[in-house]
C-alpha cells in the first residue's frame, strides 16, 4: 500500500512538472542582475551565461537589456562581461534566454552559486545577487496577446514560428495582433498561412474565427458575421461563448447581436451521441 502511494505521488509530481514547464514549449529564463560601484576605479562585471544540456536542449535566443562588452570563456564556462565606470547610482541589467527543448528533459542547466556572477576590481572579487524566473515562450506570447501588447506579441510569435513553423495557432495570434495594429492585409496573410497547417475542420474553424476578428477590427460587419457563421459550420459552435468576452468585437457587434449569434450556434450543435464528445479546449 505504501509503495502504491509512493508511485502515485511520483506520478503526480512528474505530471505537475510537465504541465508547469509546458510540453514541447520553449522556455524563457529571465535573469535580473543589480549592481553598484564598489570602488572609485573602473571594474568589470562577469555574469555566467546559461548553458544548454547537450542533446536535450539548445539556446535559441539571448537578449540583453544592455549588450555586454564581450563574451569570454573562463574556467570552462561562458561569461558576459561588462566594463563598468565608477558610478554613484546602482544599475540593473536583465538577460532573457530562450531555451528550445529538443528532447523529453525539462531541466535547465545553470549555475546557482553566487561566485559565478561577480565584479572584479583592484585585484578583489565581489559576488553579486542574481534573481531568476522562468516561463514558457507560448505563455509569454499569449500574455502579451491578451493584454494587447501587439508588437511584443508579434515578436514572440515570430520566434515560436521560427522554432516550429507548422503550428497554426502561432500564425493565428500573430495575424490578429497585426489587425489590432491596423495592418489588416498583413493580418490576413498570416492567418491564411496558418490554414495550410490546420488539418481538421475544428482547427480550421479557429482560423476562420480569427478572420472574423480582423473584419471586426476593420469595421466590416457583413464579412465579420459571415466569417463567424462559417466558423460555426466548421465546429467553432463549441466555443462561441468566447465571443461574449472578445474585445475585438466590441465596436461592431452589440451584446444582443453576440447573444443571438451564440443562440443560433447552440441550436446547430450536434448531440453528444452524434459526435462522441462535447468538451473542447478554448483558444483563450
PDB file of C-alpha atoms in Angstrom:
ATOM      1  CA  UNK A   1       0.000   0.000   0.000  1.00  0.00           C
ATOM      2  CA  UNK A   2       2.831   2.371   0.928  1.00  0.00           C
ATOM      3  CA  UNK A   3       4.632   1.558  -2.318  1.00  0.00           C
ATOM      4  CA  UNK A   4       1.487   2.251  -4.352  1.00  0.00           C
ATOM      5  CA  UNK A   5       1.012   5.590  -2.579  1.00  0.00           C
ATOM      6  CA  UNK A   6       4.644   6.478  -3.334  1.00  0.00           C
ATOM      7  CA  UNK A   7       4.146   5.687  -7.036  1.00  0.00           C
ATOM      8  CA  UNK A   8       1.038   7.894  -7.144  1.00  0.00           C
ATOM      9  CA  UNK A   9       2.943  10.787  -5.529  1.00  0.00           C
ATOM     10  CA  UNK A  10       5.779  10.437  -8.035  1.00  0.00           C
ATOM     11  CA  UNK A  11       3.324  10.335 -10.943  1.00  0.00           C
ATOM     12  CA  UNK A  12       1.521  13.486  -9.737  1.00  0.00           C
ATOM     13  CA  UNK A  13       4.840  15.261  -9.233  1.00  0.00           C
ATOM     14  CA  UNK A  14       6.018  14.397 -12.749  1.00  0.00           C
ATOM     15  CA  UNK A  15       2.697  15.469 -14.312  1.00  0.00           C
ATOM     16  CA  UNK A  16       2.698  18.765 -12.445  1.00  0.00           C
ATOM     17  CA  UNK A  17       6.242  19.446 -13.562  1.00  0.00           C
ATOM     18  CA  UNK A  18       5.377  18.757 -17.206  1.00  0.00           C
ATOM     19  CA  UNK A  19       2.316  21.000 -17.023  1.00  0.00           C
ATOM     20  CA  UNK A  20       4.264  23.783 -15.340  1.00  0.00           C
ATOM     21  CA  UNK A  21       7.062  23.654 -17.896  1.00  0.00           C
ATOM     22  CA  UNK A  22       4.752  23.419 -20.920  1.00  0.00           C
ATOM     23  CA  UNK A  23       5.067  20.322 -23.072  1.00  0.00           C
ATOM     24  CA  UNK A  24       7.429  20.901 -26.001  1.00  0.00           C
ATOM     25  CA  UNK A  25       7.256  24.642 -25.382  1.00  0.00           C
ATOM     26  CA  UNK A  26      10.484  26.668 -25.474  1.00  0.00           C
ATOM     27  CA  UNK A  27      11.319  28.157 -22.086  1.00  0.00           C
ATOM     28  CA  UNK A  28      12.171  31.763 -21.287  1.00  0.00           C
ATOM     29  CA  UNK A  29      14.644  32.232 -18.444  1.00  0.00           C
ATOM     30  CA  UNK A  30      14.992  35.802 -17.208  1.00  0.00           C
ATOM     31  CA  UNK A  31      17.901  36.803 -15.009  1.00  0.00           C
ATOM     32  CA  UNK A  32      17.970  40.152 -13.230  1.00  0.00           C
ATOM     33  CA  UNK A  33      21.299  41.495 -12.023  1.00  0.00           C
ATOM     34  CA  UNK A  34      21.584  44.512  -9.758  1.00  0.00           C
ATOM     35  CA  UNK A  35      24.988  46.020  -9.059  1.00  0.00           C
ATOM     36  CA  UNK A  36      26.532  49.221  -7.804  1.00  0.00           C
ATOM     37  CA  UNK A  37      30.014  50.677  -7.775  1.00  0.00           C
ATOM     38  CA  UNK A  38      32.280  49.128  -5.198  1.00  0.00           C
ATOM     39  CA  UNK A  39      35.317  51.299  -5.786  1.00  0.00           C
ATOM     40  CA  UNK A  40      36.328  54.661  -7.205  1.00  0.00           C
ATOM     41  CA  UNK A  41      38.071  52.967 -10.123  1.00  0.00           C
ATOM     42  CA  UNK A  42      36.855  51.034 -13.143  1.00  0.00           C
ATOM     43  CA  UNK A  43      35.709  47.463 -12.550  1.00  0.00           C
ATOM     44  CA  UNK A  44      34.422  44.502 -14.560  1.00  0.00           C
ATOM     45  CA  UNK A  45      31.215  42.507 -14.101  1.00  0.00           C
ATOM     46  CA  UNK A  46      31.327  38.809 -15.072  1.00  0.00           C
ATOM     47  CA  UNK A  47      27.987  37.004 -15.451  1.00  0.00           C
ATOM     48  CA  UNK A  48      27.817  33.265 -16.116  1.00  0.00           C
ATOM     49  CA  UNK A  49      25.611  32.547 -19.131  1.00  0.00           C
ATOM     50  CA  UNK A  50      23.031  29.745 -19.029  1.00  0.00           C
ATOM     51  CA  UNK A  51      24.348  26.683 -20.857  1.00  0.00           C
ATOM     52  CA  UNK A  52      22.315  24.149 -22.861  1.00  0.00           C
ATOM     53  CA  UNK A  53      22.239  20.471 -21.985  1.00  0.00           C
ATOM     54  CA  UNK A  54      23.839  18.798 -24.984  1.00  0.00           C
ATOM     55  CA  UNK A  55      21.398  16.633 -26.900  1.00  0.00           C
ATOM     56  CA  UNK A  56      18.376  17.731 -24.881  1.00  0.00           C
ATOM     57  CA  UNK A  57      18.021  21.476 -25.324  1.00  0.00           C
ATOM     58  CA  UNK A  58      19.515  24.397 -27.184  1.00  0.00           C
ATOM     59  CA  UNK A  59      19.864  28.147 -26.688  1.00  0.00           C
ATOM     60  CA  UNK A  60      17.636  29.622 -29.361  1.00  0.00           C
ATOM     61  CA  UNK A  61      17.898  33.293 -28.490  1.00  0.00           C
ATOM     62  CA  UNK A  62      19.541  35.562 -25.934  1.00  0.00           C
ATOM     63  CA  UNK A  63      18.724  39.195 -25.347  1.00  0.00           C
ATOM     64  CA  UNK A  64      20.394  41.733 -23.069  1.00  0.00           C
ATOM     65  CA  UNK A  65      18.933  44.957 -21.684  1.00  0.00           C
ATOM     66  CA  UNK A  66      22.441  46.313 -22.267  1.00  0.00           C
ATOM     67  CA  UNK A  67      24.773  44.494 -24.647  1.00  0.00           C
ATOM     68  CA  UNK A  68      27.921  43.157 -22.940  1.00  0.00           C
ATOM     69  CA  UNK A  69      31.296  44.476 -23.968  1.00  0.00           C
ATOM     70  CA  UNK A  70      32.469  40.943 -24.659  1.00  0.00           C
ATOM     71  CA  UNK A  71      31.806  37.246 -24.151  1.00  0.00           C
ATOM     72  CA  UNK A  72      34.712  35.388 -22.542  1.00  0.00           C
ATOM     73  CA  UNK A  73      35.388  31.724 -21.840  1.00  0.00           C
ATOM     74  CA  UNK A  74      36.834  31.230 -18.367  1.00  0.00           C
ATOM     75  CA  UNK A  75      37.068  28.097 -16.222  1.00  0.00           C
ATOM     76  CA  UNK A  76      35.237  26.087 -18.934  1.00  0.00           C
ATOM     77  CA  UNK A  77      32.267  28.462 -18.755  1.00  0.00           C
ATOM     78  CA  UNK A  78      30.986  31.327 -20.891  1.00  0.00           C
ATOM     79  CA  UNK A  79      30.584  34.725 -19.260  1.00  0.00           C
ATOM     80  CA  UNK A  80      29.075  38.000 -20.422  1.00  0.00           C
ATOM     81  CA  UNK A  81      31.384  40.841 -19.450  1.00  0.00           C
ATOM     82  CA  UNK A  82      30.625  44.498 -18.841  1.00  0.00           C
ATOM     83  CA  UNK A  83      33.355  47.091 -18.253  1.00  0.00           C
ATOM     84  CA  UNK A  84      31.955  49.416 -15.601  1.00  0.00           C
ATOM     85  CA  UNK A  85      32.771  53.018 -14.975  1.00  0.00           C
ATOM     86  CA  UNK A  86      32.656  54.414 -11.442  1.00  0.00           C
ATOM     87  CA  UNK A  87      29.070  55.444 -10.777  1.00  0.00           C
ATOM     88  CA  UNK A  88      27.060  56.803  -7.901  1.00  0.00           C
ATOM     89  CA  UNK A  89      23.743  55.030  -8.564  1.00  0.00           C
ATOM     90  CA  UNK A  90      23.025  51.324  -8.711  1.00  0.00           C
ATOM     91  CA  UNK A  91      22.452  49.831 -12.139  1.00  0.00           C
ATOM     92  CA  UNK A  92      20.147  46.981 -13.173  1.00  0.00           C
ATOM     93  CA  UNK A  93      20.655  44.540 -16.029  1.00  0.00           C
ATOM     94  CA  UNK A  94      18.416  41.800 -17.349  1.00  0.00           C
ATOM     95  CA  UNK A  95      19.212  38.862 -19.597  1.00  0.00           C
ATOM     96  CA  UNK A  96      16.487  36.871 -21.325  1.00  0.00           C
ATOM     97  CA  UNK A  97      17.428  33.440 -22.656  1.00  0.00           C
ATOM     98  CA  UNK A  98      15.063  31.351 -24.790  1.00  0.00           C
ATOM     99  CA  UNK A  99      15.784  27.649 -24.471  1.00  0.00           C
ATOM    100  CA  UNK A 100      14.385  25.315 -27.111  1.00  0.00           C
ATOM    101  CA  UNK A 101      13.642  21.845 -25.820  1.00  0.00           C
ATOM    102  CA  UNK A 102      14.991  19.212 -28.149  1.00  0.00           C
ATOM    103  CA  UNK A 103      14.066  16.189 -26.066  1.00  0.00           C
ATOM    104  CA  UNK A 104      11.912  14.989 -23.166  1.00  0.00           C
ATOM    105  CA  UNK A 105      14.089  16.525 -20.468  1.00  0.00           C
ATOM    106  CA  UNK A 106      12.660  19.685 -18.901  1.00  0.00           C
ATOM    107  CA  UNK A 107      15.576  20.689 -16.699  1.00  0.00           C
ATOM    108  CA  UNK A 108      17.563  23.830 -17.470  1.00  0.00           C
ATOM    109  CA  UNK A 109      21.275  23.863 -16.752  1.00  0.00           C
ATOM    110  CA  UNK A 110      22.587  26.932 -14.984  1.00  0.00           C
ATOM    111  CA  UNK A 111      24.818  27.650 -12.020  1.00  0.00           C
ATOM    112  CA  UNK A 112      23.202  28.927  -8.828  1.00  0.00           C
ATOM    113  CA  UNK A 113      26.371  29.738  -6.944  1.00  0.00           C
ATOM    114  CA  UNK A 114      26.922  33.459  -6.472  1.00  0.00           C
ATOM    115  CA  UNK A 115      30.627  33.129  -7.143  1.00  0.00           C
ATOM    116  CA  UNK A 116      29.890  32.727 -10.854  1.00  0.00           C
ATOM    117  CA  UNK A 117      28.421  36.234 -11.154  1.00  0.00           C
ATOM    118  CA  UNK A 118      30.894  38.700  -9.743  1.00  0.00           C
ATOM    119  CA  UNK A 119      32.693  42.029 -10.031  1.00  0.00           C
ATOM    120  CA  UNK A 120      36.460  42.261 -10.182  1.00  0.00           C
ATOM    121  CA  UNK A 121      38.263  45.457  -9.277  1.00  0.00           C
ATOM    122  CA  UNK A 122      41.734  46.288  -7.985  1.00  0.00           C
ATOM    123  CA  UNK A 123      42.525  42.611  -7.571  1.00  0.00           C
ATOM    124  CA  UNK A 124      39.442  41.912  -5.455  1.00  0.00           C
ATOM    125  CA  UNK A 125      36.286  39.922  -6.255  1.00  0.00           C
ATOM    126  CA  UNK A 126      32.768  40.742  -5.083  1.00  0.00           C
ATOM    127  CA  UNK A 127      29.812  38.414  -5.520  1.00  0.00           C
ATOM    128  CA  UNK A 128      26.541  39.713  -6.989  1.00  0.00           C
ATOM    129  CA  UNK A 129      22.976  38.572  -6.413  1.00  0.00           C
ATOM    130  CA  UNK A 130      21.054  37.253  -9.411  1.00  0.00           C
ATOM    131  CA  UNK A 131      17.293  36.704  -9.473  1.00  0.00           C
ATOM    132  CA  UNK A 132      15.943  34.148 -11.943  1.00  0.00           C
ATOM    133  CA  UNK A 133      12.482  33.137 -13.038  1.00  0.00           C
ATOM    134  CA  UNK A 134      11.220  31.065 -15.961  1.00  0.00           C
ATOM    135  CA  UNK A 135       8.148  30.952 -18.152  1.00  0.00           C
ATOM    136  CA  UNK A 136       7.177  29.174 -21.342  1.00  0.00           C
ATOM    137  CA  UNK A 137       7.559  31.207 -24.512  1.00  0.00           C
ATOM    138  CA  UNK A 138       3.975  30.373 -25.518  1.00  0.00           C
ATOM    139  CA  UNK A 139       2.596  31.613 -22.186  1.00  0.00           C
ATOM    140  CA  UNK A 140       4.567  34.825 -22.505  1.00  0.00           C
ATOM    141  CA  UNK A 141       3.363  35.376 -26.079  1.00  0.00           C
ATOM    142  CA  UNK A 142      -0.262  34.775 -25.031  1.00  0.00           C
ATOM    143  CA  UNK A 143       0.128  37.127 -22.099  1.00  0.00           C
ATOM    144  CA  UNK A 144       1.206  39.886 -24.475  1.00  0.00           C
ATOM    145  CA  UNK A 145      -1.623  38.971 -26.855  1.00  0.00           C
ATOM    146  CA  UNK A 146      -4.307  39.089 -24.158  1.00  0.00           C
ATOM    147  CA  UNK A 147      -3.074  42.429 -22.816  1.00  0.00           C
ATOM    148  CA  UNK A 148      -2.980  43.700 -26.435  1.00  0.00           C
ATOM    149  CA  UNK A 149       0.728  44.484 -26.358  1.00  0.00           C
ATOM    150  CA  UNK A 150       0.634  43.590 -30.030  1.00  0.00           C
ATOM    151  CA  UNK A 151       4.155  44.469 -31.136  1.00  0.00           C
ATOM    152  CA  UNK A 152       5.670  42.368 -28.358  1.00  0.00           C
ATOM    153  CA  UNK A 153       3.214  39.555 -29.123  1.00  0.00           C
ATOM    154  CA  UNK A 154       4.187  39.547 -32.817  1.00  0.00           C
ATOM    155  CA  UNK A 155       7.869  39.405 -31.895  1.00  0.00           C
ATOM    156  CA  UNK A 156       7.290  36.380 -29.642  1.00  0.00           C
ATOM    157  CA  UNK A 157       5.017  34.547 -32.085  1.00  0.00           C
ATOM    158  CA  UNK A 158       7.687  35.093 -34.753  1.00  0.00           C
ATOM    159  CA  UNK A 159      10.136  33.283 -32.502  1.00  0.00           C
ATOM    160  CA  UNK A 160       7.669  30.429 -31.997  1.00  0.00           C
ATOM    161  CA  UNK A 161       7.096  30.165 -35.753  1.00  0.00           C
ATOM    162  CA  UNK A 162      10.811  30.024 -36.440  1.00  0.00           C
ATOM    163  CA  UNK A 163      11.237  27.293 -33.816  1.00  0.00           C
ATOM    164  CA  UNK A 164       8.228  25.301 -35.049  1.00  0.00           C
ATOM    165  CA  UNK A 165       6.834  26.577 -38.371  1.00  0.00           C
ATOM    166  CA  UNK A 166       3.959  24.072 -38.530  1.00  0.00           C
ATOM    167  CA  UNK A 167       1.787  25.191 -35.619  1.00  0.00           C
ATOM    168  CA  UNK A 168      -1.250  27.031 -36.972  1.00  0.00           C
ATOM    169  CA  UNK A 169      -2.088  28.884 -33.752  1.00  0.00           C
ATOM    170  CA  UNK A 170       1.153  30.867 -33.894  1.00  0.00           C
ATOM    171  CA  UNK A 171       0.098  32.325 -37.261  1.00  0.00           C
ATOM    172  CA  UNK A 172      -3.452  32.890 -35.995  1.00  0.00           C
ATOM    173  CA  UNK A 173      -2.494  35.011 -32.993  1.00  0.00           C
ATOM    174  CA  UNK A 174       0.231  36.798 -34.924  1.00  0.00           C
ATOM    175  CA  UNK A 175      -2.340  37.725 -37.574  1.00  0.00           C
ATOM    176  CA  UNK A 176      -4.877  39.090 -35.087  1.00  0.00           C
ATOM    177  CA  UNK A 177      -2.091  41.055 -33.393  1.00  0.00           C
ATOM    178  CA  UNK A 178      -1.321  42.726 -36.731  1.00  0.00           C
ATOM    179  CA  UNK A 179      -5.019  43.537 -37.154  1.00  0.00           C
ATOM    180  CA  UNK A 180      -5.017  45.234 -33.749  1.00  0.00           C
ATOM    181  CA  UNK A 181      -2.249  47.468 -35.096  1.00  0.00           C
ATOM    182  CA  UNK A 182      -4.409  48.324 -38.124  1.00  0.00           C
ATOM    183  CA  UNK A 183      -2.387  46.217 -40.579  1.00  0.00           C
ATOM    184  CA  UNK A 184      -5.273  44.189 -41.999  1.00  0.00           C
ATOM    185  CA  UNK A 185      -3.660  42.822 -45.172  1.00  0.00           C
ATOM    186  CA  UNK A 186      -0.661  41.619 -43.195  1.00  0.00           C
ATOM    187  CA  UNK A 187      -3.042  40.072 -40.680  1.00  0.00           C
ATOM    188  CA  UNK A 188      -4.897  38.079 -43.352  1.00  0.00           C
ATOM    189  CA  UNK A 189      -1.617  36.947 -44.916  1.00  0.00           C
ATOM    190  CA  UNK A 190      -0.509  35.277 -41.676  1.00  0.00           C
ATOM    191  CA  UNK A 191      -3.914  33.776 -40.870  1.00  0.00           C
ATOM    192  CA  UNK A 192      -4.085  32.269 -44.367  1.00  0.00           C
ATOM    193  CA  UNK A 193      -0.523  30.993 -43.938  1.00  0.00           C
ATOM    194  CA  UNK A 194      -1.706  29.142 -40.849  1.00  0.00           C
ATOM    195  CA  UNK A 195      -4.534  27.473 -42.758  1.00  0.00           C
ATOM    196  CA  UNK A 196      -2.115  25.151 -44.556  1.00  0.00           C
ATOM    197  CA  UNK A 197      -1.218  23.587 -41.188  1.00  0.00           C
ATOM    198  CA  UNK A 198      -4.802  23.178 -39.928  1.00  0.00           C
ATOM    199  CA  UNK A 199      -5.785  19.624 -40.871  1.00  0.00           C
ATOM    200  CA  UNK A 200      -9.102  19.195 -39.045  1.00  0.00           C
ATOM    201  CA  UNK A 201     -12.270  21.240 -39.536  1.00  0.00           C
ATOM    202  CA  UNK A 202     -12.315  22.220 -35.877  1.00  0.00           C
ATOM    203  CA  UNK A 203      -8.796  23.637 -36.177  1.00  0.00           C
ATOM    204  CA  UNK A 204      -9.769  25.455 -39.359  1.00  0.00           C
ATOM    205  CA  UNK A 205     -12.738  26.976 -37.521  1.00  0.00           C
ATOM    206  CA  UNK A 206     -10.333  28.805 -35.204  1.00  0.00           C
ATOM    207  CA  UNK A 207      -8.588  30.416 -38.159  1.00  0.00           C
ATOM    208  CA  UNK A 208     -11.919  31.425 -39.709  1.00  0.00           C
ATOM    209  CA  UNK A 209     -12.918  32.922 -36.357  1.00  0.00           C
ATOM    210  CA  UNK A 210      -9.635  34.875 -36.443  1.00  0.00           C
ATOM    211  CA  UNK A 211     -10.665  36.275 -39.832  1.00  0.00           C
ATOM    212  CA  UNK A 212     -13.865  37.469 -38.149  1.00  0.00           C
ATOM    213  CA  UNK A 213     -11.627  39.258 -35.625  1.00  0.00           C
ATOM    214  CA  UNK A 214      -9.837  41.000 -38.481  1.00  0.00           C
ATOM    215  CA  UNK A 215     -13.089  42.035 -40.209  1.00  0.00           C
ATOM    216  CA  UNK A 216     -14.441  43.312 -36.885  1.00  0.00           C
ATOM    217  CA  UNK A 217     -11.372  45.447 -36.254  1.00  0.00           C
ATOM    218  CA  UNK A 218     -11.511  46.682 -39.849  1.00  0.00           C
ATOM    219  CA  UNK A 219     -15.167  47.675 -39.403  1.00  0.00           C
ATOM    220  CA  UNK A 220     -16.650  45.293 -41.998  1.00  0.00           C
ATOM    221  CA  UNK A 221     -19.699  43.970 -40.161  1.00  0.00           C
ATOM    222  CA  UNK A 222     -21.122  41.933 -43.056  1.00  0.00           C
ATOM    223  CA  UNK A 223     -17.912  39.931 -43.606  1.00  0.00           C
ATOM    224  CA  UNK A 224     -17.406  39.628 -39.847  1.00  0.00           C
ATOM    225  CA  UNK A 225     -20.788  37.950 -39.312  1.00  0.00           C
ATOM    226  CA  UNK A 226     -20.305  35.773 -42.406  1.00  0.00           C
ATOM    227  CA  UNK A 227     -16.937  34.574 -41.082  1.00  0.00           C
ATOM    228  CA  UNK A 228     -18.446  33.847 -37.679  1.00  0.00           C
ATOM    229  CA  UNK A 229     -21.156  31.755 -39.329  1.00  0.00           C
ATOM    230  CA  UNK A 230     -18.567  29.869 -41.373  1.00  0.00           C
ATOM    231  CA  UNK A 231     -16.523  29.178 -38.237  1.00  0.00           C
ATOM    232  CA  UNK A 232     -19.683  27.801 -36.585  1.00  0.00           C
ATOM    233  CA  UNK A 233     -20.276  25.473 -39.524  1.00  0.00           C
ATOM    234  CA  UNK A 234     -16.703  24.177 -39.180  1.00  0.00           C
ATOM    235  CA  UNK A 235     -17.161  23.381 -35.491  1.00  0.00           C
ATOM    236  CA  UNK A 236     -16.494  26.570 -33.559  1.00  0.00           C
ATOM    237  CA  UNK A 237     -20.017  26.387 -32.068  1.00  0.00           C
ATOM    238  CA  UNK A 238     -18.466  24.605 -29.082  1.00  0.00           C
ATOM    239  CA  UNK A 239     -16.577  27.759 -28.156  1.00  0.00           C
ATOM    240  CA  UNK A 240     -18.938  30.563 -29.129  1.00  0.00           C
ATOM    241  CA  UNK A 241     -19.017  31.790 -25.533  1.00  0.00           C
ATOM    242  CA  UNK A 242     -15.560  33.181 -26.389  1.00  0.00           C
ATOM    243  CA  UNK A 243     -17.393  35.764 -28.471  1.00  0.00           C
ATOM    244  CA  UNK A 244     -19.010  37.285 -25.376  1.00  0.00           C
ATOM    245  CA  UNK A 245     -15.690  38.436 -23.935  1.00  0.00           C
ATOM    246  CA  UNK A 246     -13.692  39.023 -27.104  1.00  0.00           C
ATOM    247  CA  UNK A 247     -12.693  42.729 -27.123  1.00  0.00           C
ATOM    248  CA  UNK A 248     -12.133  42.733 -30.891  1.00  0.00           C
ATOM    249  CA  UNK A 249     -15.901  42.701 -31.497  1.00  0.00           C
ATOM    250  CA  UNK A 250     -16.861  45.410 -29.000  1.00  0.00           C
ATOM    251  CA  UNK A 251     -17.114  48.184 -31.604  1.00  0.00           C
ATOM    252  CA  UNK A 252     -19.033  46.265 -34.262  1.00  0.00           C
ATOM    253  CA  UNK A 253     -21.386  43.808 -32.508  1.00  0.00           C
ATOM    254  CA  UNK A 254     -23.773  44.771 -29.719  1.00  0.00           C
ATOM    255  CA  UNK A 255     -24.156  42.414 -26.731  1.00  0.00           C
ATOM    256  CA  UNK A 256     -27.573  41.373 -28.105  1.00  0.00           C
ATOM    257  CA  UNK A 257     -26.122  40.599 -31.546  1.00  0.00           C
ATOM    258  CA  UNK A 258     -23.456  38.455 -29.933  1.00  0.00           C
ATOM    259  CA  UNK A 259     -26.067  36.616 -27.869  1.00  0.00           C
ATOM    260  CA  UNK A 260     -28.157  35.998 -30.992  1.00  0.00           C
ATOM    261  CA  UNK A 261     -25.151  34.524 -32.832  1.00  0.00           C
ATOM    262  CA  UNK A 262     -24.386  32.280 -29.851  1.00  0.00           C
ATOM    263  CA  UNK A 263     -28.025  31.162 -29.552  1.00  0.00           C
ATOM    264  CA  UNK A 264     -28.040  30.260 -33.245  1.00  0.00           C
ATOM    265  CA  UNK A 265     -24.772  28.368 -32.836  1.00  0.00           C
ATOM    266  CA  UNK A 266     -26.140  26.373 -29.907  1.00  0.00           C
ATOM    267  CA  UNK A 267     -29.145  25.293 -31.949  1.00  0.00           C
ATOM    268  CA  UNK A 268     -26.803  23.928 -34.619  1.00  0.00           C
ATOM    269  CA  UNK A 269     -24.755  21.810 -32.174  1.00  0.00           C
ATOM    270  CA  UNK A 270     -24.975  18.048 -32.757  1.00  0.00           C
ATOM    271  CA  UNK A 271     -25.873  15.924 -29.757  1.00  0.00           C
ATOM    272  CA  UNK A 272     -23.204  14.248 -27.667  1.00  0.00           C
ATOM    273  CA  UNK A 273     -24.365  10.896 -29.044  1.00  0.00           C
ATOM    274  CA  UNK A 274     -23.734  12.135 -32.583  1.00  0.00           C
ATOM    275  CA  UNK A 275     -20.215  13.376 -32.094  1.00  0.00           C
ATOM    276  CA  UNK A 276     -18.924  11.297 -29.193  1.00  0.00           C
ATOM    277  CA  UNK A 277     -17.553  14.305 -27.307  1.00  0.00           C
ATOM    278  CA  UNK A 278     -18.650  17.725 -26.178  1.00  0.00           C
ATOM    279  CA  UNK A 279     -15.715  19.388 -24.498  1.00  0.00           C
ATOM    280  CA  UNK A 280     -13.148  21.479 -26.361  1.00  0.00           C
ATOM    281  CA  UNK A 281     -10.216  23.437 -25.085  1.00  0.00           C
ATOM    282  CA  UNK A 282     -10.734  27.166 -25.586  1.00  0.00           C
ATOM    283  CA  UNK A 283      -8.157  29.057 -27.611  1.00  0.00           C
ATOM    284  CA  UNK A 284      -8.207  31.823 -24.995  1.00  0.00           C
TER     285      UNK A 284
END
